[in-house]
C-alpha cells in the first residue's frame, strides 16, 4: 500500500508538536492541516478538535507527531512523541521529523493495534495551504455535510482544506491554551477598510435596491407601453443600454448571497465593468467640456451634413445621366432622380432648421457620459442613425421597388411555364392559362424586365450606402459589447492571483534520496486568459447580424430590408 501524506509547506519550519488533520481511508491519504505546539494539555486539544469538527463537519483528529530537530535536541523527545500515540489513539500514527536544514525528512507509520502490520510506502506531498484554500477546486460548501460521490477524486483534499476555515482562525497571537501553525499563523488575513466597507454596504445596498425597484416599476408602467414610447424604447439603442445597466445594478445591489463561485464572479465582473465604464465616461465628459470642444463640434456638424448632402446630389446627378456608360430607362431614371433630390432638399432644410439648437443638444448629450462610456457610444449610434435617416429612406424606397419587380418577374416566369404558387399549400402547382392571360403576362414581363436595370442600379447604390452606415454602427456596438461583456475582474484576478482561477493541479518531483519518502510538490494550474474570458464572460448584449452571411446575401438579392443592428437583451442569468 502507498500512503500519501499532504503536508502544508507553511508548517515546514514549525516548532515540534502534533499533527492535526483528516484521515481519508478511501484514498489511504492523510491531509495535515496544522501543527499544535508544545506545551499543551491533551484534554484541551480534544475539546478544541471536537468544536472544530462540530462546526466544520470535517472529521479532524490528531494524526501523528512532528519533530523539528533544529528547535528541539533532547533525546527524550522522540520517546515522548511516540507515547502521544497511546493518548490520542489514532491508527495509523504518523511520525514526521526534520533533521536540521536537510531537505529530506524522515517519515514513519506506526500501527500498534494492527495484528498484521504492513510496511507502507510513503509519498510526501507538499502543498500551499493558502492557494489550495482559495483555489475553489473543492466541491461546493453547501454540500459539505454530504458524502462525496467519488472519494478517490482529488477534490476531497481541497474540500478538507476549504471547510476547515474555522481552524485557521486561531493564530500564534491567540492567548488560548493551544498554539497552532498554519497559513494564517501570523494573523488572519483581513483589512479594516474592507470590513468597514462591508458594514457600510448593507444600508447602501438597501437604499440602492429601493431606488432601483422604484425606477424599474416606472419603466414597466403601462404608460411606456403605448405606441410612441414603446416604439422609441425598442428602436433607440440608448434606451436598451440603460435597461441593461439597470439590470446590472439590480444584480450587484441584491442582498441575496451568491450561491457559488460563478455567481460571485459574475457580480464582481459586473461591478468592475460598471466602475470602469463610468470612469471612462467621466473622462470623456471632462474632455468634451474643456476648451469649448462642444461648440467646435457643433460648428463642424452642419458643414459636414451639407457636404454629405452635396455628395449625394452629385451621385444622383451621375445616376440620372449615363452611369459607367450604361443605358438606363430615361423616364424612370428622371422620376427616381428627382424624387430622391427632393428628399435631399427636405433633409438640408431640416438640418438648417435645427442648427441653432445643435450646440445646446450636444451640451446636454455630453452630460449623459457620466452614466458611462457605453451610454455615450449608444447615443452616438442613435445620432448617426438620425443624421443618416435620409439614406435609410432612400434604401427603403429602392429596396421596395426592386423587391416588387423581382417578385413580379418570378410570378410571371411561373406563368410562362404553366405554374402558379399555391398560397394554401405553400407550393408550386400546375395551372392552365388562356391566351389573354399569357398575352398580358408577356407584356408585363417585358416591361418589368427592361425597367429592372434602372431600379437595380439605384437599389445597389443605396444598399451600399446603407451597409456603410450599418458597419459604422456595428463597430460602435461591438465596442459597447466589449465593455459590457469582458470579465475585467476575472482577468485582473488571473494576472495578480492566478491560483484563484484554477483549472487543475500538477505534481513536480523534488530531489529524491534512497531510504527517504518520495517528495512531491503540488502546484495549481491556472486557467488560460482565453479560458477566463470564455468561462466568466458576461451575457452579450450588442447586436450581431441576425442572419448568416448566406441568408444576408439572399436578402440583398431579393431586395428584403436589412434591419439595423440592435441589442438582443439579457437572456442569460
Coordinates of C-alpha atoms in Angstrom, one line a residue:
X1 CA 0.0 0.0 0.0
X2 CA 1.0 3.6 -0.7
X3 CA 0.3 6.2 2.0
X4 CA 0.0 9.8 0.7
X5 CA 0.7 12.5 3.2
X6 CA -0.3 16.0 2.2
X7 CA 1.8 18.4 4.2
X8 CA 1.4 22.2 4.2
X9 CA 4.6 23.9 3.2
X10 CA 3.9 26.7 5.7
X11 CA 4.5 24.2 8.6
X12 CA 7.9 23.1 7.5
X13 CA 9.6 25.5 10.0
X14 CA 7.1 25.0 12.8
X15 CA 8.1 24.0 16.3
X16 CA 7.8 20.4 17.4
X17 CA 4.3 19.3 18.2
X18 CA 1.4 17.1 17.0
X19 CA -0.2 17.0 13.6
X20 CA -3.9 17.6 13.2
X21 CA -5.8 16.9 10.1
X22 CA -8.1 14.4 8.4
X23 CA -7.6 10.8 7.6
X24 CA -9.2 9.7 4.2
X25 CA -9.4 6.0 4.4
X26 CA -10.9 5.6 0.9
X27 CA -7.7 7.1 -0.6
X28 CA -5.3 5.9 2.1
X29 CA -4.3 9.6 2.4
X30 CA -3.6 12.0 5.2
X31 CA -4.3 15.7 5.0
X32 CA -2.3 17.7 7.5
X33 CA -4.0 21.0 8.4
X34 CA -1.9 22.4 11.2
X35 CA 0.7 21.7 13.9
X36 CA -0.1 22.1 17.6
X37 CA 3.0 23.3 19.5
X38 CA 4.2 22.2 22.9
X39 CA 3.2 22.6 25.7
X40 CA -0.4 21.6 25.5
X41 CA -3.0 19.7 27.5
X42 CA -4.4 16.6 25.6
X43 CA -7.9 17.1 27.0
X44 CA -8.0 20.7 25.8
X45 CA -6.8 19.6 22.4
X46 CA -9.5 17.0 22.2
X47 CA -12.1 19.6 23.2
X48 CA -10.9 22.1 20.6
X49 CA -10.9 19.5 17.8
X50 CA -14.4 18.4 18.9
X51 CA -15.7 22.0 18.5
X52 CA -13.9 22.3 15.1
X53 CA -15.5 19.1 14.0
X54 CA -18.9 20.2 15.1
X55 CA -18.7 23.5 13.2
X56 CA -17.0 22.3 10.0
X57 CA -18.5 18.8 9.8
X58 CA -14.9 17.5 9.0
X59 CA -13.5 14.6 11.0
X60 CA -10.5 16.4 12.3
X61 CA -8.2 14.4 14.6
X62 CA -4.7 14.1 15.8
X63 CA -2.8 12.2 13.1
X64 CA 0.7 12.0 14.5
X65 CA 3.7 13.9 15.7
X66 CA 6.0 16.5 14.2
X67 CA 9.6 16.9 15.3
X68 CA 11.8 19.7 14.2
X69 CA 15.3 18.7 15.4
X70 CA 16.6 22.2 14.8
X71 CA 14.3 23.5 17.5
X72 CA 14.4 20.5 19.9
X73 CA 17.5 18.4 20.6
X74 CA 16.6 16.4 23.6
X75 CA 16.9 12.6 23.2
X76 CA 13.7 12.0 25.2
X77 CA 11.7 14.0 22.7
X78 CA 11.3 11.1 20.2
X79 CA 10.1 8.7 23.0
X80 CA 7.6 11.4 24.2
X81 CA 6.2 11.8 20.7
X82 CA 5.8 8.0 20.4
X83 CA 3.9 7.9 23.7
X84 CA 1.4 10.5 22.4
X85 CA 0.1 7.8 20.1
X86 CA -1.3 6.0 23.1
X87 CA -3.1 9.1 24.4
X88 CA -4.8 10.2 21.1
X89 CA -5.3 6.6 19.8
X90 CA -5.2 7.2 16.1
X91 CA -4.5 4.4 13.7
X92 CA -2.1 4.7 11.9
X93 CA 0.1 7.1 13.8
X94 CA 2.4 9.1 11.6
X95 CA 5.8 10.5 12.7
X96 CA 7.5 13.1 10.6
X97 CA 10.8 14.5 11.7
X98 CA 13.0 17.2 10.1
X99 CA 16.7 16.9 10.7
X100 CA 18.4 20.3 10.8
X101 CA 18.4 22.1 7.5
X102 CA 18.2 18.9 5.5
X103 CA 15.7 18.8 2.6
X104 CA 15.0 15.1 3.2
X105 CA 12.6 14.3 6.1
X106 CA 12.0 11.1 7.9
X107 CA 8.5 9.7 7.9
X108 CA 7.3 6.6 9.5
X109 CA 4.0 4.9 10.3
X110 CA 3.2 3.1 13.5
X111 CA 0.3 0.6 13.7
X112 CA 0.2 -0.6 17.3
X113 CA -3.3 -2.1 17.2
X114 CA -2.9 -3.9 13.9
X115 CA -2.5 -7.7 14.1
X116 CA -0.7 -7.9 10.7
X117 CA 1.2 -4.6 10.3
X118 CA 2.3 -4.0 6.8
X119 CA 5.2 -1.8 5.7
X120 CA 3.8 1.0 3.6
X121 CA 5.5 3.2 1.0
X122 CA 5.1 6.9 1.9
X123 CA 4.7 9.7 -0.5
X124 CA 5.1 13.2 1.0
X125 CA 3.2 15.8 -0.9
X126 CA 3.8 19.5 -0.1
X127 CA 1.0 21.9 -0.9
X128 CA 0.5 25.6 -0.5
X129 CA -2.4 25.8 2.0
X130 CA -3.3 29.4 1.1
X131 CA -3.6 28.6 -2.6
X132 CA -5.5 25.4 -2.0
X133 CA -7.9 27.2 0.3
X134 CA -8.6 30.0 -2.3
X135 CA -8.4 28.0 -5.5
X136 CA -12.1 26.8 -5.4
X137 CA -11.2 23.4 -6.8
X138 CA -13.2 21.9 -3.9
X139 CA -16.8 20.8 -4.0
X140 CA -19.5 23.4 -3.2
X141 CA -19.5 24.3 0.5
X142 CA -23.3 23.8 0.7
X143 CA -22.8 20.1 0.2
X144 CA -20.1 19.9 2.9
X145 CA -22.3 17.6 5.0
X146 CA -22.9 15.1 2.3
X147 CA -20.7 12.3 1.4
X148 CA -18.7 12.7 -1.8
X149 CA -19.8 10.5 -4.6
X150 CA -16.3 9.6 -5.6
X151 CA -13.9 9.8 -2.7
X152 CA -10.9 9.0 -5.0
X153 CA -11.1 12.4 -6.5
X154 CA -8.5 15.0 -5.5
X155 CA -11.4 17.4 -4.7
X156 CA -11.7 15.6 -1.3
X157 CA -8.3 17.1 -0.4
X158 CA -9.3 20.6 -1.5
X159 CA -12.7 20.2 0.2
X160 CA -11.0 19.3 3.5
X161 CA -8.8 22.4 3.5
X162 CA -11.7 24.7 2.4
X163 CA -14.1 23.5 5.0
X164 CA -11.6 23.8 7.8
X165 CA -11.6 27.6 7.7
X166 CA -12.6 27.8 11.4
X167 CA -9.4 26.0 12.3
X168 CA -7.3 28.8 10.6
X169 CA -8.9 31.5 12.8
X170 CA -6.5 30.7 15.7
X171 CA -3.1 32.3 15.2
X172 CA 0.0 32.5 17.3
X173 CA -1.1 35.7 19.0
X174 CA -4.1 34.0 20.5
X175 CA -3.9 33.9 24.3
X176 CA -5.7 30.5 24.4
X177 CA -4.0 27.3 25.7
X178 CA -3.5 26.0 22.1
X179 CA -0.9 27.4 19.7
X180 CA -1.2 26.4 16.1
X181 CA 0.9 26.8 12.9
X182 CA -0.9 27.1 9.6
X183 CA -1.1 29.5 6.7
X184 CA -2.6 32.3 8.8
X185 CA -0.4 31.8 11.9
X186 CA 1.0 35.4 11.6
X187 CA -2.5 36.8 11.8
X188 CA -5.8 36.3 10.0
X189 CA -5.8 38.0 6.6
X190 CA -8.2 40.9 6.9
X191 CA -8.4 44.6 6.1
X192 CA -10.0 47.2 8.3
X193 CA -11.1 49.2 5.2
X194 CA -12.7 46.1 3.7
X195 CA -14.6 45.3 6.9
X196 CA -15.8 48.9 7.2
X197 CA -16.9 48.8 3.5
X198 CA -18.8 45.5 4.2
X199 CA -20.6 47.1 7.1
X200 CA -21.4 50.3 5.1
X201 CA -22.5 48.4 2.0
X202 CA -25.6 46.9 3.7
X203 CA -27.6 50.1 4.1
X204 CA -26.2 51.4 0.8
X205 CA -27.4 48.3 -1.0
X206 CA -30.8 48.5 0.7
X207 CA -31.2 52.2 -0.4
X208 CA -30.0 51.4 -3.9
X209 CA -32.3 48.4 -4.2
X210 CA -35.3 50.6 -3.2
X211 CA -34.4 53.3 -5.7
X212 CA -33.8 50.7 -8.5
X213 CA -37.1 48.9 -7.7
X214 CA -38.9 52.3 -7.9
X215 CA -37.2 53.1 -11.2
X216 CA -37.9 49.6 -12.6
X217 CA -41.6 50.0 -11.7
X218 CA -41.7 53.3 -13.6
X219 CA -40.1 51.7 -16.6
X220 CA -42.6 48.8 -16.5
X221 CA -45.6 51.0 -16.1
X222 CA -48.4 50.9 -18.7
X223 CA -47.7 54.5 -19.8
X224 CA -44.4 53.4 -21.5
X225 CA -46.2 50.6 -23.4
X226 CA -48.2 52.9 -25.6
X227 CA -47.2 53.2 -29.2
X228 CA -44.9 56.2 -29.4
X229 CA -42.9 55.5 -26.3
X230 CA -42.7 51.7 -26.8
X231 CA -41.6 52.3 -30.4
X232 CA -38.8 54.6 -29.3
X233 CA -37.7 52.3 -26.5
X234 CA -37.4 49.4 -28.9
X235 CA -35.6 51.3 -31.6
X236 CA -33.1 53.5 -29.7
X237 CA -30.1 51.6 -28.5
X238 CA -29.6 54.2 -25.7
X239 CA -32.8 53.1 -24.1
X240 CA -31.9 49.4 -24.3
X241 CA -28.4 50.1 -22.9
X242 CA -29.9 52.0 -20.0
X243 CA -32.2 49.0 -19.4
X244 CA -29.3 46.6 -19.3
X245 CA -27.3 48.8 -16.9
X246 CA -30.4 48.9 -14.7
X247 CA -30.5 45.1 -14.6
X248 CA -26.8 45.1 -13.7
X249 CA -27.4 47.5 -10.9
X250 CA -30.2 45.2 -9.6
X251 CA -27.8 42.2 -9.7
X252 CA -25.0 43.8 -7.7
X253 CA -27.2 45.6 -5.2
X254 CA -29.2 42.4 -4.4
X255 CA -28.9 41.4 -0.8
X256 CA -29.1 37.7 -1.8
X257 CA -25.8 36.0 -1.2
X258 CA -24.0 34.3 -4.2
X259 CA -24.6 30.6 -4.1
X260 CA -21.5 29.5 -5.9
X261 CA -18.2 30.8 -7.4
X262 CA -19.8 31.6 -10.8
X263 CA -22.4 33.8 -9.3
X264 CA -19.8 35.6 -7.2
X265 CA -17.5 36.1 -10.2
X266 CA -20.5 37.4 -12.2
X267 CA -21.3 40.0 -9.6
X268 CA -17.7 41.1 -9.3
X269 CA -17.3 41.3 -13.1
X270 CA -20.5 43.4 -13.4
X271 CA -19.3 45.7 -10.6
X272 CA -15.9 46.3 -12.2
X273 CA -17.4 46.7 -15.6
X274 CA -19.8 49.4 -14.3
X275 CA -16.9 51.1 -12.4
X276 CA -14.6 51.3 -15.4
X277 CA -17.5 52.2 -17.7
X278 CA -18.4 55.2 -15.5
X279 CA -14.8 56.2 -15.1
X280 CA -14.2 56.3 -18.9
X281 CA -17.5 58.2 -19.3
X282 CA -16.4 60.8 -16.8
X283 CA -13.0 61.2 -18.6
X284 CA -14.9 61.6 -21.9
X285 CA -17.2 64.2 -20.4
X286 CA -14.2 66.2 -18.9
X287 CA -12.5 66.1 -22.3
X288 CA -15.6 67.4 -24.1
X289 CA -16.2 70.3 -21.8
X290 CA -12.6 71.6 -21.9
X291 CA -11.6 74.3 -24.4
X292 CA -15.2 74.6 -25.7
X293 CA -15.0 71.4 -27.7
X294 CA -18.8 71.1 -27.7
X295 CA -19.0 74.4 -29.6
X296 CA -16.3 73.3 -32.1
X297 CA -18.2 70.0 -32.6
X298 CA -21.5 71.8 -33.2
X299 CA -19.8 74.2 -35.7
X300 CA -18.3 71.3 -37.6
X301 CA -21.5 69.2 -37.7
X302 CA -23.5 71.5 -40.0
X303 CA -20.8 71.8 -42.7
X304 CA -20.3 68.0 -42.6
X305 CA -24.0 67.4 -43.1
X306 CA -24.0 69.9 -46.0
X307 CA -21.0 68.2 -47.6
X308 CA -22.7 64.8 -47.3
X309 CA -25.9 66.2 -48.9
X310 CA -23.9 67.8 -51.8
X311 CA -22.1 64.5 -52.4
X312 CA -25.4 62.7 -52.6
X313 CA -26.7 65.3 -55.0
X314 CA -23.7 64.8 -57.2
X315 CA -24.2 61.0 -57.0
X316 CA -27.9 61.3 -58.1
X317 CA -26.9 63.6 -60.9
X318 CA -24.4 61.0 -62.1
X319 CA -27.1 58.3 -61.9
X320 CA -29.6 60.5 -63.9
X321 CA -27.1 60.6 -66.8
X322 CA -25.3 57.5 -68.2
X323 CA -23.5 56.0 -65.2
X324 CA -20.5 53.9 -66.2
X325 CA -21.7 54.1 -69.8
X326 CA -24.9 52.2 -69.0
X327 CA -28.0 53.0 -71.0
X328 CA -30.8 53.5 -68.5
X329 CA -34.6 54.0 -69.0
X330 CA -34.7 57.8 -69.4
X331 CA -38.2 58.3 -68.0
X332 CA -37.9 56.1 -64.9
X333 CA -34.3 57.4 -64.3
X334 CA -35.5 61.0 -64.2
X335 CA -38.5 60.2 -62.0
X336 CA -36.4 58.4 -59.4
X337 CA -33.6 61.0 -59.5
X338 CA -35.9 64.0 -59.0
X339 CA -37.8 62.1 -56.2
X340 CA -34.5 61.5 -54.3
X341 CA -33.2 65.0 -55.0
X342 CA -36.4 66.4 -53.4
X343 CA -35.8 64.3 -50.3
X344 CA -32.3 65.6 -50.0
X345 CA -33.6 69.2 -50.3
X346 CA -36.0 68.5 -47.4
X347 CA -33.2 67.0 -45.4
X348 CA -31.0 70.1 -45.8
X349 CA -33.8 72.3 -44.8
X350 CA -34.4 70.1 -41.7
X351 CA -30.7 70.3 -40.7
X352 CA -30.6 74.1 -41.1
X353 CA -33.8 74.4 -39.1
X354 CA -32.1 72.6 -36.2
X355 CA -28.8 74.4 -36.5
X356 CA -29.5 77.0 -33.7
X357 CA -30.2 74.2 -31.2
X358 CA -27.5 71.7 -32.1
X359 CA -24.9 73.1 -29.6
X360 CA -27.5 73.1 -26.8
X361 CA -28.5 69.5 -27.7
X362 CA -24.8 68.4 -27.8
X363 CA -24.2 70.1 -24.4
X364 CA -27.0 68.1 -22.7
X365 CA -26.0 64.9 -24.6
X366 CA -22.4 65.3 -23.3
X367 CA -23.8 65.2 -19.7
X368 CA -25.0 61.7 -20.3
X369 CA -21.4 60.4 -20.4
X370 CA -21.5 60.5 -16.6
X371 CA -23.7 57.4 -16.9
X372 CA -20.9 55.5 -18.6
X373 CA -18.9 55.4 -21.9
X374 CA -21.3 52.8 -23.3
X375 CA -24.3 55.1 -22.9
X376 CA -22.4 57.8 -24.7
X377 CA -21.5 55.4 -27.5
X378 CA -25.1 54.3 -27.8
X379 CA -26.2 58.0 -28.1
X380 CA -23.5 58.4 -30.8
X381 CA -25.0 55.5 -32.7
X382 CA -28.5 56.9 -32.4
X383 CA -27.2 60.3 -33.6
X384 CA -25.7 58.7 -36.6
X385 CA -29.0 56.9 -37.3
X386 CA -30.8 60.2 -37.1
X387 CA -28.3 62.1 -39.3
X388 CA -28.4 59.4 -41.9
X389 CA -32.2 58.9 -41.9
X390 CA -32.5 60.2 -45.5
X391 CA -30.0 57.4 -46.6
X392 CA -32.2 54.9 -44.8
X393 CA -35.3 56.3 -46.6
X394 CA -33.5 56.0 -50.0
X395 CA -32.6 52.4 -49.2
X396 CA -36.2 51.5 -48.2
X397 CA -37.6 53.1 -51.4
X398 CA -35.1 51.4 -53.6
X399 CA -35.5 48.0 -51.8
X400 CA -39.3 48.0 -52.0
X401 CA -39.3 48.9 -55.7
X402 CA -36.6 46.4 -56.5
X403 CA -38.4 43.7 -54.4
X404 CA -41.7 44.4 -56.1
X405 CA -40.1 43.9 -59.6
X406 CA -38.2 40.7 -58.5
X407 CA -41.4 39.1 -57.2
X408 CA -43.4 40.2 -60.2
X409 CA -40.8 38.7 -62.6
X410 CA -40.7 35.5 -60.7
X411 CA -44.5 35.2 -60.7
X412 CA -44.7 36.0 -64.4
X413 CA -41.9 33.5 -65.1
X414 CA -44.1 30.8 -63.5
X415 CA -46.9 31.9 -65.8
X416 CA -44.8 31.1 -68.9
X417 CA -44.1 27.6 -67.6
X418 CA -47.8 26.9 -66.7
X419 CA -47.2 27.0 -63.0
X420 CA -48.6 29.1 -60.1
X421 CA -47.9 29.5 -56.4
X422 CA -50.5 27.7 -54.2
X423 CA -50.9 30.0 -51.2
X424 CA -52.8 27.5 -49.1
X425 CA -50.4 24.6 -49.6
X426 CA -47.3 26.7 -49.9
X427 CA -46.1 25.0 -53.0
X428 CA -45.9 25.5 -56.8
X429 CA -48.7 23.7 -58.7
X430 CA -49.5 23.3 -62.4
X431 CA -52.1 25.6 -63.9
X432 CA -53.6 26.2 -67.4
X433 CA -53.8 29.8 -68.6
X434 CA -55.9 31.2 -71.6
X435 CA -54.5 33.3 -74.4
X436 CA -55.4 36.7 -72.9
X437 CA -53.7 35.9 -69.6
X438 CA -50.5 34.8 -71.5
X439 CA -50.5 37.9 -73.6
X440 CA -50.9 40.3 -70.7
X441 CA -48.3 38.4 -68.7
X442 CA -45.9 38.7 -71.6
X443 CA -46.4 42.5 -71.8
X444 CA -45.9 42.9 -68.1
X445 CA -42.9 40.6 -68.0
X446 CA -41.2 42.6 -70.8
X447 CA -41.9 46.0 -69.1
X448 CA -40.6 44.8 -65.8
X449 CA -37.6 43.2 -67.3
X450 CA -36.5 46.3 -69.2
X451 CA -37.1 48.6 -66.2
X452 CA -35.2 46.3 -63.9
X453 CA -31.6 47.5 -64.6
X454 CA -32.5 51.1 -63.7
X455 CA -34.2 50.1 -60.5
X456 CA -31.4 47.6 -59.7
X457 CA -28.7 50.3 -60.1
X458 CA -30.5 52.7 -57.7
X459 CA -31.0 49.8 -55.3
X460 CA -27.4 48.8 -55.5
X461 CA -26.1 52.3 -54.8
X462 CA -28.3 53.0 -51.8
X463 CA -27.8 49.5 -50.4
X464 CA -24.0 50.1 -50.4
X465 CA -24.6 53.4 -48.6
X466 CA -26.9 51.7 -46.1
X467 CA -24.3 49.0 -45.5
X468 CA -21.7 51.6 -44.8
X469 CA -23.8 53.2 -42.1
X470 CA -24.7 49.8 -40.6
X471 CA -21.0 48.9 -40.4
X472 CA -20.2 52.1 -38.6
X473 CA -23.0 51.5 -36.1
X474 CA -21.9 47.8 -35.8
X475 CA -18.4 48.8 -34.8
X476 CA -19.8 51.1 -32.2
X477 CA -22.0 48.4 -30.8
X478 CA -19.1 45.9 -30.8
X479 CA -17.1 48.3 -28.6
X480 CA -20.2 48.6 -26.3
X481 CA -20.3 44.8 -26.2
X482 CA -16.6 44.6 -25.4
X483 CA -17.1 46.9 -22.4
X484 CA -20.3 45.2 -21.3
X485 CA -19.2 41.5 -21.6
X486 CA -15.5 41.5 -20.9
X487 CA -14.8 39.9 -17.5
X488 CA -12.4 42.5 -16.3
X489 CA -12.3 41.4 -12.7
X490 CA -11.5 37.8 -13.7
X491 CA -8.7 39.0 -16.0
X492 CA -7.2 41.1 -13.2
X493 CA -7.5 38.2 -10.8
X494 CA -5.8 35.9 -13.3
X495 CA -3.0 38.4 -13.7
X496 CA -2.4 39.1 -9.9
X497 CA -3.7 35.9 -8.2
X498 CA -3.8 33.2 -10.8
X499 CA -4.4 30.4 -8.3
X500 CA -7.9 31.9 -7.6
X501 CA -8.9 30.8 -11.1
X502 CA -7.6 27.2 -11.1
X503 CA -8.1 24.7 -13.8
X504 CA -6.3 21.8 -12.1
X505 CA -3.2 20.7 -10.4
X506 CA 0.2 19.3 -11.4
X507 CA 2.8 17.4 -9.3
X508 CA 6.5 18.1 -9.6
X509 CA 9.0 15.6 -8.2
X510 CA 11.6 17.1 -5.8
X511 CA 15.0 15.7 -5.0
X512 CA 14.8 12.1 -4.0
X513 CA 17.1 10.1 -1.7
X514 CA 17.2 6.3 -1.1
X515 CA 15.6 5.3 2.2
X516 CA 13.6 8.6 2.3
X517 CA 9.9 9.2 1.3
X518 CA 9.2 10.3 -2.2
X519 CA 8.7 14.1 -2.1
X520 CA 6.3 15.8 -4.5
X521 CA 5.2 19.4 -4.8
X522 CA 1.6 20.1 -5.7
X523 CA 1.1 23.2 -7.8
X524 CA -2.0 25.0 -9.0
X525 CA -2.6 25.2 -12.8
X526 CA -4.4 28.5 -13.5
X527 CA -6.9 29.0 -16.3
X528 CA -5.6 30.5 -19.5
X529 CA -6.6 34.0 -20.4
X530 CA -8.8 32.6 -23.2
X531 CA -10.4 30.2 -20.8
X532 CA -11.1 33.0 -18.3
X533 CA -12.9 35.0 -21.0
X534 CA -14.9 32.0 -22.2
X535 CA -15.8 30.9 -18.7
X536 CA -16.7 34.2 -17.0
X537 CA -17.8 36.3 -20.0
X538 CA -20.9 38.3 -19.2
X539 CA -24.0 37.9 -21.4
X540 CA -23.7 39.5 -24.8
X541 CA -26.0 42.5 -25.4
X542 CA -24.9 44.1 -28.7
X543 CA -26.2 43.1 -32.0
X544 CA -24.6 40.8 -34.3
X545 CA -26.2 40.2 -37.7
X546 CA -29.5 38.5 -37.2
X547 CA -28.9 36.1 -40.1
X548 CA -26.0 34.2 -41.6
X549 CA -24.0 35.5 -44.5
X550 CA -25.8 33.2 -46.9
X551 CA -29.2 34.5 -45.7
X552 CA -27.9 38.1 -45.8
X553 CA -26.8 37.7 -49.4
X554 CA -30.2 36.1 -50.3
X555 CA -31.9 39.1 -48.7
X556 CA -29.8 41.5 -50.7
X557 CA -30.6 39.7 -53.9
X558 CA -34.3 39.6 -53.3
X559 CA -34.5 43.2 -52.0
X560 CA -35.6 42.4 -48.5
X561 CA -34.8 45.0 -45.9
X562 CA -31.6 44.9 -43.8
X563 CA -32.6 46.0 -40.3
X564 CA -30.1 48.0 -38.2
X565 CA -28.1 46.2 -35.6
X566 CA -29.7 46.3 -32.2
X567 CA -29.4 44.8 -28.8
X568 CA -30.7 41.3 -28.1
X569 CA -31.5 41.6 -24.4
X570 CA -30.3 39.8 -21.3
X571 CA -31.1 36.1 -21.9
X572 CA -28.6 34.7 -19.5
X573 CA -28.8 34.9 -15.8

